[in-house]
Amino acid sequence: MDRTMSANVAGMAGALAMMGFMMLSQKMGFTYGDPLPQQTVDAALEAVHKDAAVTEEQEEAIGMGVHLGFSMSSAMLYSRLRQYISLPGPVAGALFGLGLWGVSVAGVASTLGIQSAPWKQEEEKAITVVLAHLLFGVVVGFLYDQLVPQES
């Protein structure tokens, strides 16, 4: 399997693991509201057309598509950076996941006003989202290295 396809598979698997973790944490009583991709879709739909005839189910489907697309794109970036990181895949992936959280959640999303900065959120929400990105990175790092063995 080539690097591009491997990155896409790893990104999709990472996204599914992340979404599963978030759903499980919600079932355990942790509340965090809509995931960032869903908040982004909601903000975009509101900005583009406030009276858009989009059902809640359609918004959720769009949000899932955005999440999977962003995850696969992020894994593509990981695949390009991987050759410069001489750590085991899960460790490199964990660092990447934390970096992704820092840029997307703590940086861009809070700067654009899509959601409040993590340090202004409830502690359990902020921690859950950090852990979800950490899990995403570990899955991407592990799976990508299985699909595209790294040279020692």
Coordinates of N, CA and C in Angstrom, one line a residue:
M1 N 0.9 -1.2 0.0 CA 0.0 0.0 0.0 C 0.9 1.2 0.0
D2 N 0.6 2.2 -0.8 CA 1.5 3.4 -0.9 C 1.2 4.3 0.3
R3 N 2.1 5.3 0.4 CA 2.1 6.2 1.6 C 0.8 7.0 1.7
T4 N 0.3 7.5 0.6 CA -0.9 8.3 0.6 C -2.1 7.4 1.1
M5 N -2.3 6.3 0.5 CA -3.4 5.4 0.9 C -3.2 5.0 2.4
S6 N -2.0 4.7 2.8 CA -1.7 4.3 4.2 C -2.1 5.4 5.1
A7 N -1.7 6.6 4.8 CA -2.1 7.8 5.6 C -3.6 8.0 5.7
N8 N -4.3 7.8 4.6 CA -5.7 7.9 4.6 C -6.4 6.9 5.5
V9 N -5.9 5.6 5.4 CA -6.4 4.5 6.2 C -6.1 4.8 7.7
A10 N -4.9 5.2 8.0 CA -4.5 5.5 9.4 C -5.4 6.7 9.9
G11 N -5.6 7.7 9.1 CA -6.3 8.9 9.5 C -7.8 8.5 9.8
M12 N -8.4 7.7 9.0 CA -9.7 7.3 9.2 C -9.9 6.4 10.5
A13 N -8.9 5.5 10.6 CA -8.9 4.7 11.9 C -8.7 5.6 13.1
G14 N -7.8 6.5 13.0 CA -7.6 7.4 14.1 C -8.9 8.2 14.5
A15 N -9.6 8.7 13.4 CA -10.8 9.5 13.6 C -11.9 8.6 14.3
L16 N -12.0 7.3 13.8 CA -13.0 6.5 14.4 C -12.7 6.1 15.8
A17 N -11.4 5.9 16.1 CA -11.0 5.7 17.5 C -11.3 6.9 18.4
M18 N -11.0 8.1 17.9 CA -11.3 9.3 18.6 C -12.8 9.5 18.8
M19 N -13.6 9.3 17.8 CA -15.0 9.5 18.0 C -15.6 8.4 18.9
G20 N -15.1 7.2 18.9 CA -15.5 6.2 19.8 C -15.2 6.6 21.2
F21 N -14.0 7.1 21.4 CA -13.6 7.5 22.8 C -14.5 8.6 23.3
M22 N -14.8 9.6 22.4 CA -15.7 10.7 22.8 C -17.1 10.2 23.1
M23 N -17.6 9.3 22.3 CA -18.9 8.7 22.6 C -18.9 8.0 23.9
L24 N -17.9 7.2 24.2 CA -17.8 6.4 25.4 C -17.7 7.4 26.6
S25 N -16.9 8.4 26.5 CA -16.7 9.4 27.6 C -18.1 10.1 27.9
Q26 N -18.8 10.3 26.8 CA -20.2 10.9 27.0 C -21.1 9.9 27.8
K27 N -21.0 8.7 27.4 CA -21.9 7.6 28.1 C -21.5 7.5 29.5
M28 N -20.2 7.8 29.8 CA -19.7 7.7 31.2 C -20.1 9.0 32.0
G29 N -20.7 9.9 31.4 CA -21.2 11.1 32.1 C -20.4 12.4 31.8
F30 N -19.3 12.3 31.1 CA -18.6 13.5 30.7 C -19.3 14.2 29.7
T31 N -19.4 15.5 29.8 CA -20.1 16.3 28.8 C -19.1 17.3 28.2
Y32 N -19.2 17.4 26.9 CA -18.3 18.3 26.2 C -18.9 19.0 25.0
G33 N -20.2 18.8 24.8 CA -20.9 19.5 23.7 C -20.6 18.9 22.4
D34 N -20.9 19.6 21.3 CA -20.6 19.1 20.0 C -19.1 19.1 19.7
P35 N -18.6 18.1 19.0 CA -17.1 18.0 18.6 C -16.8 19.3 17.8
L36 N -15.6 19.6 17.8 CA -15.1 20.8 17.0 C -15.5 20.8 15.5
P37 N -15.4 19.6 14.8 CA -15.8 19.7 13.4 C -17.3 20.0 13.3
Q38 N -18.1 19.5 14.2 CA -19.5 19.8 14.1 C -19.8 21.3 14.4
Q39 N -19.0 21.9 15.4 CA -19.1 23.3 15.7 C -18.7 24.1 14.5
T40 N -17.7 23.7 13.8 CA -17.2 24.4 12.6 C -18.3 24.4 11.5
V41 N -18.9 23.2 11.3 CA -20.0 23.1 10.3 C -21.1 24.0 10.7
D42 N -21.5 24.0 11.9 CA -22.6 24.9 12.4 C -22.3 26.3 12.2
A43 N -21.1 26.7 12.5 CA -20.7 28.1 12.3 C -20.7 28.5 10.9
A44 N -20.2 27.6 10.0 CA -20.1 27.9 8.6 C -21.5 28.0 8.0
L45 N -22.4 27.1 8.3 CA -23.8 27.1 7.8 C -24.5 28.4 8.3
E46 N -24.3 28.8 9.5 CA -24.9 30.0 10.0 C -24.3 31.3 9.3
A47 N -23.0 31.3 9.0 CA -22.4 32.4 8.3 C -22.8 32.5 6.9
V48 N -23.0 31.3 6.2 CA -23.3 31.3 4.8 C -24.8 31.6 4.6
H49 N -25.6 30.9 5.3 CA -27.0 31.1 5.0 C -27.8 30.7 6.3
K50 N -28.2 31.8 7.0 CA -28.8 31.6 8.3 C -30.1 30.7 8.2
D51 N -30.8 30.8 7.1 CA -32.1 30.1 6.9 C -31.9 28.8 6.1
A52 N -30.7 28.3 6.1 CA -30.5 27.1 5.2 C -31.4 26.0 5.7
A53 N -32.0 25.3 4.7 CA -32.9 24.2 5.0 C -32.1 22.9 5.2
V54 N -31.4 22.8 6.3 CA -30.5 21.7 6.5 C -31.0 21.0 7.8
T55 N -31.4 19.8 7.8 CA -31.9 19.1 9.0 C -30.7 18.8 9.9
E56 N -31.1 18.5 11.2 CA -30.1 18.2 12.2 C -29.2 17.0 11.7
E57 N -29.9 16.0 11.1 CA -29.2 14.8 10.7 C -28.2 15.1 9.6
Q58 N -28.6 16.0 8.7 CA -27.7 16.4 7.6 C -26.5 17.1 8.2
E59 N -26.8 18.0 9.1 CA -25.7 18.7 9.8 C -24.7 17.8 10.4
E60 N -25.2 16.7 11.1 CA -24.4 15.7 11.7 C -23.6 14.9 10.7
A61 N -24.2 14.6 9.6 CA -23.5 13.9 8.5 C -22.4 14.7 7.9
I62 N -22.7 16.0 7.7 CA -21.7 16.9 7.2 C -20.5 17.0 8.2
G63 N -20.9 17.1 9.5 CA -19.8 17.2 10.5 C -18.9 16.0 10.6
M64 N -19.6 14.8 10.4 CA -18.8 13.6 10.4 C -17.9 13.6 9.2
G65 N -18.4 14.0 8.0 CA -17.5 14.0 6.8 C -16.4 15.0 7.0
V66 N -16.6 16.2 7.6 CA -15.6 17.1 7.8 C -14.5 16.5 8.8
H67 N -15.0 15.8 9.8 CA -14.1 15.2 10.8 C -13.2 14.2 10.1
L68 N -13.8 13.3 9.3 CA -13.0 12.3 8.6 C -12.0 12.9 7.6
G69 N -12.5 13.9 6.9 CA -11.6 14.6 5.9 C -10.5 15.3 6.6
F70 N -10.7 16.0 7.7 CA -9.7 16.6 8.4 C -8.7 15.6 9.0
S71 N -9.2 14.5 9.5 CA -8.4 13.5 10.1 C -7.5 12.8 9.1
M72 N -8.0 12.6 7.9 CA -7.2 12.0 6.8 C -6.2 13.0 6.3
S73 N -6.5 14.2 6.2 CA -5.6 15.3 5.8 C -4.5 15.4 6.9
S74 N -4.8 15.3 8.2 CA -3.9 15.4 9.2 C -2.9 14.3 9.2
A75 N -3.4 13.1 8.9 CA -2.6 11.9 8.8 C -1.6 12.0 7.6
M76 N -2.1 12.7 6.5 CA -1.2 12.9 5.4 C 0.0 13.8 5.8
L77 N -0.3 14.8 6.6 CA 0.8 15.6 7.2 C 1.7 14.8 8.0
Y78 N 1.1 14.0 8.9 CA 2.0 13.1 9.7 C 2.9 12.2 8.8
S79 N 2.3 11.7 7.7 CA 3.1 10.8 6.8 C 4.3 11.6 6.2
R80 N 4.1 12.8 6.0 CA 5.2 13.6 5.4 C 6.3 14.0 6.5
L81 N 5.8 14.1 7.7 CA 6.8 14.5 8.8 C 7.4 13.2 9.4
R82 N 6.8 12.0 9.2 CA 7.3 10.8 9.8 C 8.7 10.5 9.5
Q83 N 9.2 10.7 8.3 CA 10.6 10.4 7.9 C 11.6 11.2 8.8
Y84 N 11.2 12.3 9.4 CA 12.1 13.1 10.1 C 12.1 12.8 11.6
I85 N 11.2 11.9 12.1 CA 11.1 11.6 13.5 C 11.5 10.2 13.8
S86 N 12.6 10.1 14.5 CA 13.1 8.7 14.8 C 12.6 8.2 16.1
L87 N 11.3 8.2 16.3 CA 10.7 7.6 17.5 C 9.8 6.5 17.1
P88 N 9.4 5.6 18.0 CA 8.4 4.6 17.6 C 7.1 5.2 17.1
G89 N 6.4 4.6 16.2 CA 5.2 5.2 15.6 C 4.2 5.7 16.6
P90 N 3.9 4.9 17.7 CA 2.9 5.4 18.6 C 3.3 6.6 19.4
V91 N 4.6 6.7 19.7 CA 5.2 7.9 20.4 C 5.2 9.1 19.5
A92 N 5.7 8.9 18.3 CA 5.6 10.0 17.3 C 4.2 10.5 17.0
G93 N 3.3 9.5 16.9 CA 1.9 9.8 16.7 C 1.3 10.6 17.9
A94 N 1.6 10.1 19.1 CA 1.1 10.8 20.3 C 1.5 12.3 20.3
L95 N 2.8 12.5 20.0 CA 3.3 13.9 19.9 C 2.6 14.7 18.8
F96 N 2.4 14.0 17.7 CA 1.6 14.7 16.6 C 0.2 15.0 17.0
G97 N -0.5 14.1 17.7 CA -1.8 14.3 18.1 C -1.9 15.5 19.1
L98 N -0.9 15.6 20.0 CA -0.9 16.7 20.9 C -0.7 18.0 20.2
G99 N 0.2 18.0 19.2 CA 0.5 19.2 18.4 C -0.7 19.6 17.6
L100 N -1.4 18.6 17.1 CA -2.7 18.8 16.3 C -3.7 19.5 17.2
W101 N -3.8 19.0 18.4 CA -4.7 19.6 19.4 C -4.3 21.1 19.6
G102 N -3.0 21.3 19.8 CA -2.6 22.7 20.1 C -2.9 23.6 19.0
V103 N -2.7 23.2 17.8 CA -2.9 24.1 16.6 C -4.4 24.2 16.4
S104 N -5.1 23.1 16.3 CA -6.5 23.2 15.8 C -7.5 23.6 17.0
V105 N -7.4 23.0 18.1 CA -8.3 23.3 19.2 C -7.9 24.6 20.0
A106 N -6.6 24.5 20.5 CA -6.2 25.7 21.3 C -5.9 26.9 20.5
G107 N -5.5 26.7 19.3 CA -5.1 27.8 18.4 C -6.2 28.3 17.5
V108 N -6.4 27.7 16.4 CA -7.3 28.2 15.4 C -8.8 28.3 15.8
A109 N -9.3 27.2 16.4 CA -10.7 27.3 16.8 C -11.0 28.3 17.9
S110 N -10.1 28.5 18.8 CA -10.4 29.6 19.8 C -10.1 31.0 19.2
T111 N -9.2 31.1 18.4 CA -8.9 32.4 17.7 C -10.0 32.8 16.8
L112 N -10.6 31.9 16.1 CA -11.8 32.2 15.2 C -13.1 32.3 16.0
G113 N -13.1 32.0 17.3 CA -14.3 32.1 18.0 C -15.3 30.9 17.8
I114 N -14.8 29.8 17.2 CA -15.6 28.6 17.0 C -16.0 28.0 18.4
Q115 N -15.0 28.0 19.3 CA -15.2 27.5 20.6 C -14.3 28.3 21.5
S116 N -14.6 28.2 22.8 CA -13.7 28.9 23.8 C -12.4 28.2 23.9
A117 N -11.4 29.0 24.3 CA -10.0 28.4 24.5 C -10.1 27.3 25.6
P118 N -9.3 26.2 25.5 CA -9.4 25.1 26.4 C -9.2 25.5 27.9
W119 N -8.4 26.5 28.1 CA -8.2 27.0 29.5 C -9.4 27.7 30.1
K120 N -10.4 28.0 29.2 CA -11.6 28.6 29.7 C -12.8 27.7 29.7
Q121 N -12.5 26.4 29.4 CA -13.5 25.4 29.4 C -13.5 24.6 30.7
E122 N -14.6 23.8 30.9 CA -14.6 23.0 32.1 C -13.5 22.0 32.0
E123 N -12.9 21.7 33.1 CA -11.7 20.9 33.1 C -11.9 19.5 32.4
E124 N -13.0 18.8 32.8 CA -13.2 17.5 32.2 C -13.4 17.5 30.7
K125 N -14.0 18.6 30.1 CA -14.1 18.7 28.7 C -12.7 18.9 28.1
A126 N -11.9 19.8 28.6 CA -10.6 20.1 28.1 C -9.7 18.8 28.1
I127 N -9.8 18.1 29.2 CA -8.9 16.9 29.4 C -9.4 15.8 28.4
T128 N -10.7 15.6 28.3 CA -11.3 14.6 27.3 C -10.8 14.9 25.9
V129 N -10.9 16.1 25.5 CA -10.5 16.5 24.1 C -9.0 16.3 23.9
V130 N -8.2 16.6 24.9 CA -6.7 16.4 24.8 C -6.5 14.9 24.7
L131 N -7.1 14.1 25.5 CA -6.9 12.6 25.4 C -7.4 12.0 24.1
A132 N -8.5 12.6 23.6 CA -9.0 12.1 22.3 C -8.0 12.4 21.2
H133 N -7.3 13.5 21.2 CA -6.3 13.8 20.2 C -5.0 13.0 20.4
L134 N -4.7 12.7 21.7 CA -3.6 11.8 22.0 C -3.9 10.4 21.4
L135 N -5.1 9.9 21.6 CA -5.5 8.6 21.1 C -5.4 8.6 19.5
F136 N -5.9 9.7 18.9 CA -5.9 9.8 17.5 C -4.5 9.7 17.0
G137 N -3.5 10.4 17.6 CA -2.1 10.3 17.2 C -1.5 9.0 17.4
V138 N -1.8 8.3 18.5 CA -1.3 7.0 18.8 C -1.7 6.0 17.7
V139 N -3.0 6.0 17.4 CA -3.6 5.1 16.4 C -3.0 5.4 15.0
V140 N -2.9 6.7 14.6 CA -2.3 7.0 13.3 C -0.8 6.6 13.3
G141 N -0.1 6.9 14.3 CA 1.3 6.5 14.4 C 1.6 5.0 14.3
F142 N 0.8 4.3 15.1 CA 0.9 2.8 15.1 C 0.5 2.2 13.7
L143 N -0.6 2.6 13.3 CA -1.2 2.0 12.0 C -0.3 2.4 10.8
Y144 N 0.1 3.7 10.7 CA 0.9 4.1 9.6 C 2.2 3.3 9.5
D145 N 2.8 3.1 10.7 CA 4.1 2.3 10.7 C 3.9 0.9 10.3
Q146 N 2.7 0.3 10.6 CA 2.4 -1.0 10.2 C 2.2 -1.2 8.7
L147 N 1.6 -0.1 8.2 CA 1.3 -0.1 6.7 C 2.5 0.3 5.9
V148 N 3.3 1.2 6.4 CA 4.5 1.7 5.7 C 5.7 1.5 6.7
P149 N 6.3 0.3 6.7 CA 7.5 0.1 7.6 C 8.6 1.2 7.5
Q150 N 9.0 1.7 8.6 CA 10.0 2.7 8.6 C 11.4 2.1 8.6
E151 N 12.3 2.8 7.8 CA 13.7 2.3 7.8 C 14.4 2.7 9.1
S152 N 15.2 1.7 9.6 CA 15.9 2.0 10.8 C 17.2 2.8 10.7

